[in-house]
GROMACS .gro file of C-alpha atoms in nm:
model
  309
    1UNK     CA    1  10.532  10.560  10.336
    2UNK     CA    2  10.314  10.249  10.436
    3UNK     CA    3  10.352  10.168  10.805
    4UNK     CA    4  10.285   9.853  10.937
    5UNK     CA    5   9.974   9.863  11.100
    6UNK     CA    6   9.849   9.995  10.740
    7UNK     CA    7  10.015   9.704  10.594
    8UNK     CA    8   9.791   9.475  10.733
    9UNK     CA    9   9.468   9.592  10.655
   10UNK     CA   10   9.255   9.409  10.427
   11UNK     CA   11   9.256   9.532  10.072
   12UNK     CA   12   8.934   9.732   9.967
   13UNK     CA   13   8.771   9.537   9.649
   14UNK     CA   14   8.790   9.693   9.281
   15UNK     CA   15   8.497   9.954   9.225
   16UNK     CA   16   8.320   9.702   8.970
   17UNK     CA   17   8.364   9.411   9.264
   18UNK     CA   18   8.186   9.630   9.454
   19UNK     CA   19   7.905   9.772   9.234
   20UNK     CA   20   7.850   9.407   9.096
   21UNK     CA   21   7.765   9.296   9.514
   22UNK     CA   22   7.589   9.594   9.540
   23UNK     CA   23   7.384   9.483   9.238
   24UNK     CA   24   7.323   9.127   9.338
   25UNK     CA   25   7.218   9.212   9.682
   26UNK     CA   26   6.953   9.481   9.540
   27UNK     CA   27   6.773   9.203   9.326
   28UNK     CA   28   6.816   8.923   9.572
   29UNK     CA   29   6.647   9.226   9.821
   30UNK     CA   30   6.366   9.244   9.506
   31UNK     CA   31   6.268   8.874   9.539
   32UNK     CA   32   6.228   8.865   9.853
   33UNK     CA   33   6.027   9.174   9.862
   34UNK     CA   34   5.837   9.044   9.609
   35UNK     CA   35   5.799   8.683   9.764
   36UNK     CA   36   5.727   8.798  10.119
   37UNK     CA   37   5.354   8.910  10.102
   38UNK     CA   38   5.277   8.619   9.862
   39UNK     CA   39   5.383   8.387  10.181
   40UNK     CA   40   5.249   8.589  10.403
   41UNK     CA   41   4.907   8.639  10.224
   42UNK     CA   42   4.894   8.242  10.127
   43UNK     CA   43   4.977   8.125  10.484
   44UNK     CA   44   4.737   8.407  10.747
   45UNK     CA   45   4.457   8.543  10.470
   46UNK     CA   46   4.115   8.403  10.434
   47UNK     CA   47   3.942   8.509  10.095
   48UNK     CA   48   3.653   8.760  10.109
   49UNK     CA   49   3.334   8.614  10.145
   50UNK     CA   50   3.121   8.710   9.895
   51UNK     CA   51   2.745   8.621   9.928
   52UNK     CA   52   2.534   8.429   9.675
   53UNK     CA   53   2.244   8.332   9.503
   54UNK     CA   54   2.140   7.947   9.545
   55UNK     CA   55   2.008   7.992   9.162
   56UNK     CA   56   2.288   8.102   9.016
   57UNK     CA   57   2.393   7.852   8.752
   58UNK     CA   58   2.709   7.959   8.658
   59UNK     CA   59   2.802   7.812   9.013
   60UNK     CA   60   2.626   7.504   8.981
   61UNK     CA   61   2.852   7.281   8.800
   62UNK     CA   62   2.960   6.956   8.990
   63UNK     CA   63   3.291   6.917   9.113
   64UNK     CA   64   3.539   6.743   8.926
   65UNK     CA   65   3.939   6.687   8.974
   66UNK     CA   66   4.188   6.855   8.787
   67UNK     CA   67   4.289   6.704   8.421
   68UNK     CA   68   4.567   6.913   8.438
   69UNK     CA   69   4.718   6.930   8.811
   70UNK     CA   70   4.840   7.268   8.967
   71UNK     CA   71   5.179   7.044   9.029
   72UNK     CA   72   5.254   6.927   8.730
   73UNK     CA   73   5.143   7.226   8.522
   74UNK     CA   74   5.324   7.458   8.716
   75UNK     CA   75   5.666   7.220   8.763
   76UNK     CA   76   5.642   7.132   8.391
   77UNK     CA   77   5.609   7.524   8.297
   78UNK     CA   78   5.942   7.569   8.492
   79UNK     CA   79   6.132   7.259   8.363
   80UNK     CA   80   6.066   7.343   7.986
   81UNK     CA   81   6.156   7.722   8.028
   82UNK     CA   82   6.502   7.637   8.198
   83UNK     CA   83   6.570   7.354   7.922
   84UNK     CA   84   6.464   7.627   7.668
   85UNK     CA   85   6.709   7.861   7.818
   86UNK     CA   86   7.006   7.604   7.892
   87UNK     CA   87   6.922   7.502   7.480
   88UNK     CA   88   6.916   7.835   7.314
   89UNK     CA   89   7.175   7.999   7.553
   90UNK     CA   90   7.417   7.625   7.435
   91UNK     CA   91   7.370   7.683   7.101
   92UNK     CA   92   7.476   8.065   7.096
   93UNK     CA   93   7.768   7.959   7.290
   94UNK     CA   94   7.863   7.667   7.006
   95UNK     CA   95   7.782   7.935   6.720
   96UNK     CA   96   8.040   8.141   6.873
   97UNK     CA   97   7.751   8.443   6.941
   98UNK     CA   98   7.879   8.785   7.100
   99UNK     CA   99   7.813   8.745   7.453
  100UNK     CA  100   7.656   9.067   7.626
  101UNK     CA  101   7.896   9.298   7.846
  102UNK     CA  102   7.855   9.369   8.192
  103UNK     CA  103   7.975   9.362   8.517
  104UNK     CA  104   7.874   9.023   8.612
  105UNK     CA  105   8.040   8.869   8.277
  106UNK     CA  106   8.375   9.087   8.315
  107UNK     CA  107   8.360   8.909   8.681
  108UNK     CA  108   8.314   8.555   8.564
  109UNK     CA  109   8.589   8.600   8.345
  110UNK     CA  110   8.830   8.563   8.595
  111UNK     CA  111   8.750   8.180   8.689
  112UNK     CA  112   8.610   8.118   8.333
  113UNK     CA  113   8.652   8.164   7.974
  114UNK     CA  114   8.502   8.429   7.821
  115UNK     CA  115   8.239   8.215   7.646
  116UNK     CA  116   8.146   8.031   7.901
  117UNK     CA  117   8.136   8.320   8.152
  118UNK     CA  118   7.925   8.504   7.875
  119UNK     CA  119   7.673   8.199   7.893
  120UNK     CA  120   7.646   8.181   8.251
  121UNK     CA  121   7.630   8.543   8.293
  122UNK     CA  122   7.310   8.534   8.019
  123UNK     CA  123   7.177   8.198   8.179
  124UNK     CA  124   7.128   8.399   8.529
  125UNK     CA  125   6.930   8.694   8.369
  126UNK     CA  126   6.715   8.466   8.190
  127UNK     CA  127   6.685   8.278   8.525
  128UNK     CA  128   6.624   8.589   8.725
  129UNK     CA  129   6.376   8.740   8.453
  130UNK     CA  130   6.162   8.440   8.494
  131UNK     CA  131   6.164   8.353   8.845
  132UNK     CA  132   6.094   8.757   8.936
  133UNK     CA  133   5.825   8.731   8.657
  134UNK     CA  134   5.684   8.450   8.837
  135UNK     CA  135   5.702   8.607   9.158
  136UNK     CA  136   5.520   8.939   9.060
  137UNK     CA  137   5.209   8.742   8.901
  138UNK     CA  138   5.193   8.498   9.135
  139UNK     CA  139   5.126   8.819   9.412
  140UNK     CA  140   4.927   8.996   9.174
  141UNK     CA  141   4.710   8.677   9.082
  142UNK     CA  142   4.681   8.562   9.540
  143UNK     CA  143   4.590   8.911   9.618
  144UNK     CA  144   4.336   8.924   9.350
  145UNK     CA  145   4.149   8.608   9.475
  146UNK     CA  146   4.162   8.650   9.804
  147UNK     CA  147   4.002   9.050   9.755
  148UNK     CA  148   3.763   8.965   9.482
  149UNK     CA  149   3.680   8.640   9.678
  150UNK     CA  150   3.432   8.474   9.343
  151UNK     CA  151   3.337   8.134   9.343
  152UNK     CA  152   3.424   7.883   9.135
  153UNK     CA  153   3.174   7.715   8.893
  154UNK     CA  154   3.154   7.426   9.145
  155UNK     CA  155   3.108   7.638   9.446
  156UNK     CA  156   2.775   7.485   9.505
  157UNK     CA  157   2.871   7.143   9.514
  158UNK     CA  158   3.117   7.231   9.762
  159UNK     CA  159   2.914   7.429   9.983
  160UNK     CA  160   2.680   7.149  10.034
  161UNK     CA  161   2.375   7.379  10.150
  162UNK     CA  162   2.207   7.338  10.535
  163UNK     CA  163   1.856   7.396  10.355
  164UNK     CA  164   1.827   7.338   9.978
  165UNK     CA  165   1.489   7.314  10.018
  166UNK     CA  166   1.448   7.659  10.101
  167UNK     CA  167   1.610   7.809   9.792
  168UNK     CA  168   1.439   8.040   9.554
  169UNK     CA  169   1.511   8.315   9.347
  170UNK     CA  170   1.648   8.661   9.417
  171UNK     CA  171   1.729   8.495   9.805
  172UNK     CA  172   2.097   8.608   9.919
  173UNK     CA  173   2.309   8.388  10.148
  174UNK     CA  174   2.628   8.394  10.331
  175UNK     CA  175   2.868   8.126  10.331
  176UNK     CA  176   2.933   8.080  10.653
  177UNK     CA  177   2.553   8.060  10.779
  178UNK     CA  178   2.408   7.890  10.448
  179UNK     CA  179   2.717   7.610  10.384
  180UNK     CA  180   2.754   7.310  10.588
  181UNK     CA  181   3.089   7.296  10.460
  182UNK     CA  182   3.221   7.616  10.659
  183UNK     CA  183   3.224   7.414  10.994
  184UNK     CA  184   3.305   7.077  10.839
  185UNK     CA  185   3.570   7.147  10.558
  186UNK     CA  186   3.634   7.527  10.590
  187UNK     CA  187   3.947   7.509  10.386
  188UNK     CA  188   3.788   7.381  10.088
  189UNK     CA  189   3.535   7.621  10.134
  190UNK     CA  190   3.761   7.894  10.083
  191UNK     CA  191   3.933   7.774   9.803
  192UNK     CA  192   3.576   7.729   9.626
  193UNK     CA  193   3.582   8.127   9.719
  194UNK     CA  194   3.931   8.195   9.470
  195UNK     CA  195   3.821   8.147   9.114
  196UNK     CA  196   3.935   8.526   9.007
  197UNK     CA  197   4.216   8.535   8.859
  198UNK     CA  198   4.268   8.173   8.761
  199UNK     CA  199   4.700   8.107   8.877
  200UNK     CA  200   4.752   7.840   8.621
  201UNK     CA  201   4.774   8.017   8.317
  202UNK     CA  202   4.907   8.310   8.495
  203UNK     CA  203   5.214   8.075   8.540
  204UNK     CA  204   5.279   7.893   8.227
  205UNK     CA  205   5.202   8.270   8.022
  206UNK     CA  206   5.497   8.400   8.260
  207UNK     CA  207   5.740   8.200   8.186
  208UNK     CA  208   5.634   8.164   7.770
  209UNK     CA  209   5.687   8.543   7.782
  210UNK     CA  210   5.952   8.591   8.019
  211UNK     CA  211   6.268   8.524   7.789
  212UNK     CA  212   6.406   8.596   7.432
  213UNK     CA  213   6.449   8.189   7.392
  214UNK     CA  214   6.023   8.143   7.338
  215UNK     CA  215   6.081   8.447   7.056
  216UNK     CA  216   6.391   8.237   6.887
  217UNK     CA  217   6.205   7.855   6.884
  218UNK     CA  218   5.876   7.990   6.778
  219UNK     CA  219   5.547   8.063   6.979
  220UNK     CA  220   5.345   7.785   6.855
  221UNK     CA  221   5.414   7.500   7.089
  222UNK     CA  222   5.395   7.718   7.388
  223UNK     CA  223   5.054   7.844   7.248
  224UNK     CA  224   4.940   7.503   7.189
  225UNK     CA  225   5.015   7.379   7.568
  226UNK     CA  226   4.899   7.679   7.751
  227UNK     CA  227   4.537   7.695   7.547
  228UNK     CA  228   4.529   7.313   7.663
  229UNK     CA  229   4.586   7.402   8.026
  230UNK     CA  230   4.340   7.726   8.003
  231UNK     CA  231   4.079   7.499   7.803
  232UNK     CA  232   4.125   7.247   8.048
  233UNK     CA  233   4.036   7.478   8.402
  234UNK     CA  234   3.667   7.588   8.226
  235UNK     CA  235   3.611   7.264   8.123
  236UNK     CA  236   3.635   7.097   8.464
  237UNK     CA  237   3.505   7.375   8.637
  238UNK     CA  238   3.765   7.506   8.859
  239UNK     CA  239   3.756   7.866   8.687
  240UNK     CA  240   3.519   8.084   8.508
  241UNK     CA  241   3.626   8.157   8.098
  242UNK     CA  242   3.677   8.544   8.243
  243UNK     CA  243   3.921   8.377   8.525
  244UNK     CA  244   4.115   8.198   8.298
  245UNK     CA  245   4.122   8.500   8.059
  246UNK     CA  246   4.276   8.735   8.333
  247UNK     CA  247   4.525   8.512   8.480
  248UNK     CA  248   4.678   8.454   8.158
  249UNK     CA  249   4.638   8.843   8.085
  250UNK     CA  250   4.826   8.885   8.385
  251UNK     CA  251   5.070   8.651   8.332
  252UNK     CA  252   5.171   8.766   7.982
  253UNK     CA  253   5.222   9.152   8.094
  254UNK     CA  254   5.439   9.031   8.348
  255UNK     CA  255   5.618   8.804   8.095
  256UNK     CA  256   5.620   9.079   7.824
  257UNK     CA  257   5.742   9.314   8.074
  258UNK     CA  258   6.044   9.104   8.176
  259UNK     CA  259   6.149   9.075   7.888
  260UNK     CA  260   6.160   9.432   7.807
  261UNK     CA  261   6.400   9.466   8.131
  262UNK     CA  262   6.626   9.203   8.072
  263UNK     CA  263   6.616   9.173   7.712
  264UNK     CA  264   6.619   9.494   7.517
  265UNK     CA  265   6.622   9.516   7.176
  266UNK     CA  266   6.417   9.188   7.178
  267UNK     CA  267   6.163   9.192   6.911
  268UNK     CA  268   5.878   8.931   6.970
  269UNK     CA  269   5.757   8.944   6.558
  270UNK     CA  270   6.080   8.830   6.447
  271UNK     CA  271   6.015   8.562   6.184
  272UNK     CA  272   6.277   8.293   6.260
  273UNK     CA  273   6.580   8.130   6.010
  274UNK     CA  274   6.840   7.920   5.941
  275UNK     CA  275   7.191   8.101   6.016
  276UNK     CA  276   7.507   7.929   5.894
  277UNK     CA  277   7.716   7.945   6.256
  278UNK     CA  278   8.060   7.829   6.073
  279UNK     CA  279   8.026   8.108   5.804
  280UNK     CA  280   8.075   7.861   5.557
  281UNK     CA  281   7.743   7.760   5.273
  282UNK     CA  282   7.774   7.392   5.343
  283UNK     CA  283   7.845   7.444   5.682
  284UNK     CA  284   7.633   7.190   5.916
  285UNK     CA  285   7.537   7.363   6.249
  286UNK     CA  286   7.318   7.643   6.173
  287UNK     CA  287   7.124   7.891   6.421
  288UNK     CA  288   6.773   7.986   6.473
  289UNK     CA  289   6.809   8.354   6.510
  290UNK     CA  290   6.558   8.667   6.382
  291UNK     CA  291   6.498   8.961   6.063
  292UNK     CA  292   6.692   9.186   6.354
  293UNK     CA  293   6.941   9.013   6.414
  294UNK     CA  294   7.002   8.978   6.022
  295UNK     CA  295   6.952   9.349   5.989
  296UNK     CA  296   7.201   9.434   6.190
  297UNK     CA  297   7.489   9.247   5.960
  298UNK     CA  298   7.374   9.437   5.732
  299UNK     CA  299   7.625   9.723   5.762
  300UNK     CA  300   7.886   9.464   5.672
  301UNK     CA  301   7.853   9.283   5.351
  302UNK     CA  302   8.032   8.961   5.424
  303UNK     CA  303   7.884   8.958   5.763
  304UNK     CA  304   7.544   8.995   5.566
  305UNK     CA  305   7.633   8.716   5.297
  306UNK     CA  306   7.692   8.450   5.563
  307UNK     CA  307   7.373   8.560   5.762
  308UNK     CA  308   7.122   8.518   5.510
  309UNK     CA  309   7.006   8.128   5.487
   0.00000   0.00000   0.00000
């Protein structure tokens, strides 16, 4: 018998209530883990400073503003990866697509239909995927320049040198005793001193990567825009061609790697076609999707018939 102190207890929440809070609070605990040190090393850590040779040539280069801005690159990068995702995640909601199973869907489901719970659910993994992407690179790439510390191709011009005259070959100097910029602009000093690895490309390559939507519109146009941005950081000589190289090395894996996680099954050769989404030959909404997807309707012959363009 229930008494009626018992009756008054709150109600313990369904297992799956609980294992899907358990879940969310274990990757919003991953961001911030994640985030934490990249604040922490951009707001209280000075790069390493690396001596240098007032001959070197490959630092030599004048100084010259960005054509592509850190701002812009990096806020356009995000806005065209979430209207990607909103797109592609619209249309397989339209084309009636099989929305993935889990815990989180099964939960929106009870304030939404189950299409639109099964786009929301796959609009927050593609969300999450990016942004922890992002997150991971963009620690990777700070920690990297402030350890490695290697000036930029302008780091002369910056510097502005006590005693030019004195410079010849083979002599070694220290930044802080051979610039005149260390007393009177220290900060840009140091961020002449964080050339390796280069954060732009890291960016826009992390969010290319990061989600199955790049894989179903095609690779070229992302391509095209982040060999602009990389061609444009060596060419006004904010990075080194081995900076630029890295970051978007670095960048990619974490990309690649994301989408591994949160999209399995994902292949990123899949040539793209048309799909027919009513089933019908003259139908007139159709679907980019890829060979894997079309192999797999390939157990059922009608299913198979209607895939194929």
């Amino acid at each position: 018998p229930v008494t009626a102190d018992q009756s008054q207890l709150p109600a313990m929440p369904p297992p799956s209530e609980l294992r899907l809070s358990l879940s969310i609070a274990s990757h919003a605990v991953a961001l911030l883990c994640v985030a934490a040190p990249s604040i922490a090393l951009h707001s209280g850590v000075r790069p390493f400073r690396r001596e240098f040779f007032c001959t070197d040539e490959s630092i030599a280069y004048p100084y010259r503003k960005d054509t592509v801005p850190f701002a812009p690159a990096f806020g356009g990068g995000i806005a065209v990866a979430v209207a990607t995702i909103l797109v592609v995640e619209a249309l397989r909601l339209l084309c009636d697509q099989p929305a993935a199973r889990g815990q989180l869907t099964d939960c929106l489901q009870r304030c939404l239909s189950e299409r639109s719970a099964g786009f929301v659910s796959a609009l927050l993994r593609a969300l999450y995927a990016g942004v922890f992407g992002l997150l991971c690179t963009e620690l990777v790439t700070v920690a990297g320049k402030l350890g490695f510390g290697r000036q930029r191709p302008h780091f002369l011009a910056v510097c502005q040198l006590l005693n030019a005259s004195a410079c010849r070959p083979g002599l070694l100097l220290s930044p802080l005793g051979a610039c005149g910029a260390a007393a009177v602009a220290p900060k840009a000093l140091d961020e002449a001193s964080m050339s390796f690895p280069a954060a732009t490309p890291h960016s826009a390559c992390s969010w290319l990567s990061s989600w199955r939507c790049t894989c179903r519109l095609g690779w070229a146009s992302g391509i095209q825009c982040i060999l602009f941005v990389c061609g444009s950081r060596v060419s006004d000589y904010h990075h080194h061609w081995s900076d630029v190289l890295a970051g978007a090395s670095i960048g990619a894996l974490f990309g690649f790697l994301m989408s591994l996680k949160f999209a399995a099954g994902l292949s990123i050769f899949r040539p793209l076609r048309l799909v027919d989404c009513d089933g019908v030959g003259g139908g007139a909404s159709y679907e980019l999707v890829g060979s894997a997807d079309i192999s797999k309707a390939g157990d059922d012959p009608s299913a198979a018939a209607d895939a194929l363009p």
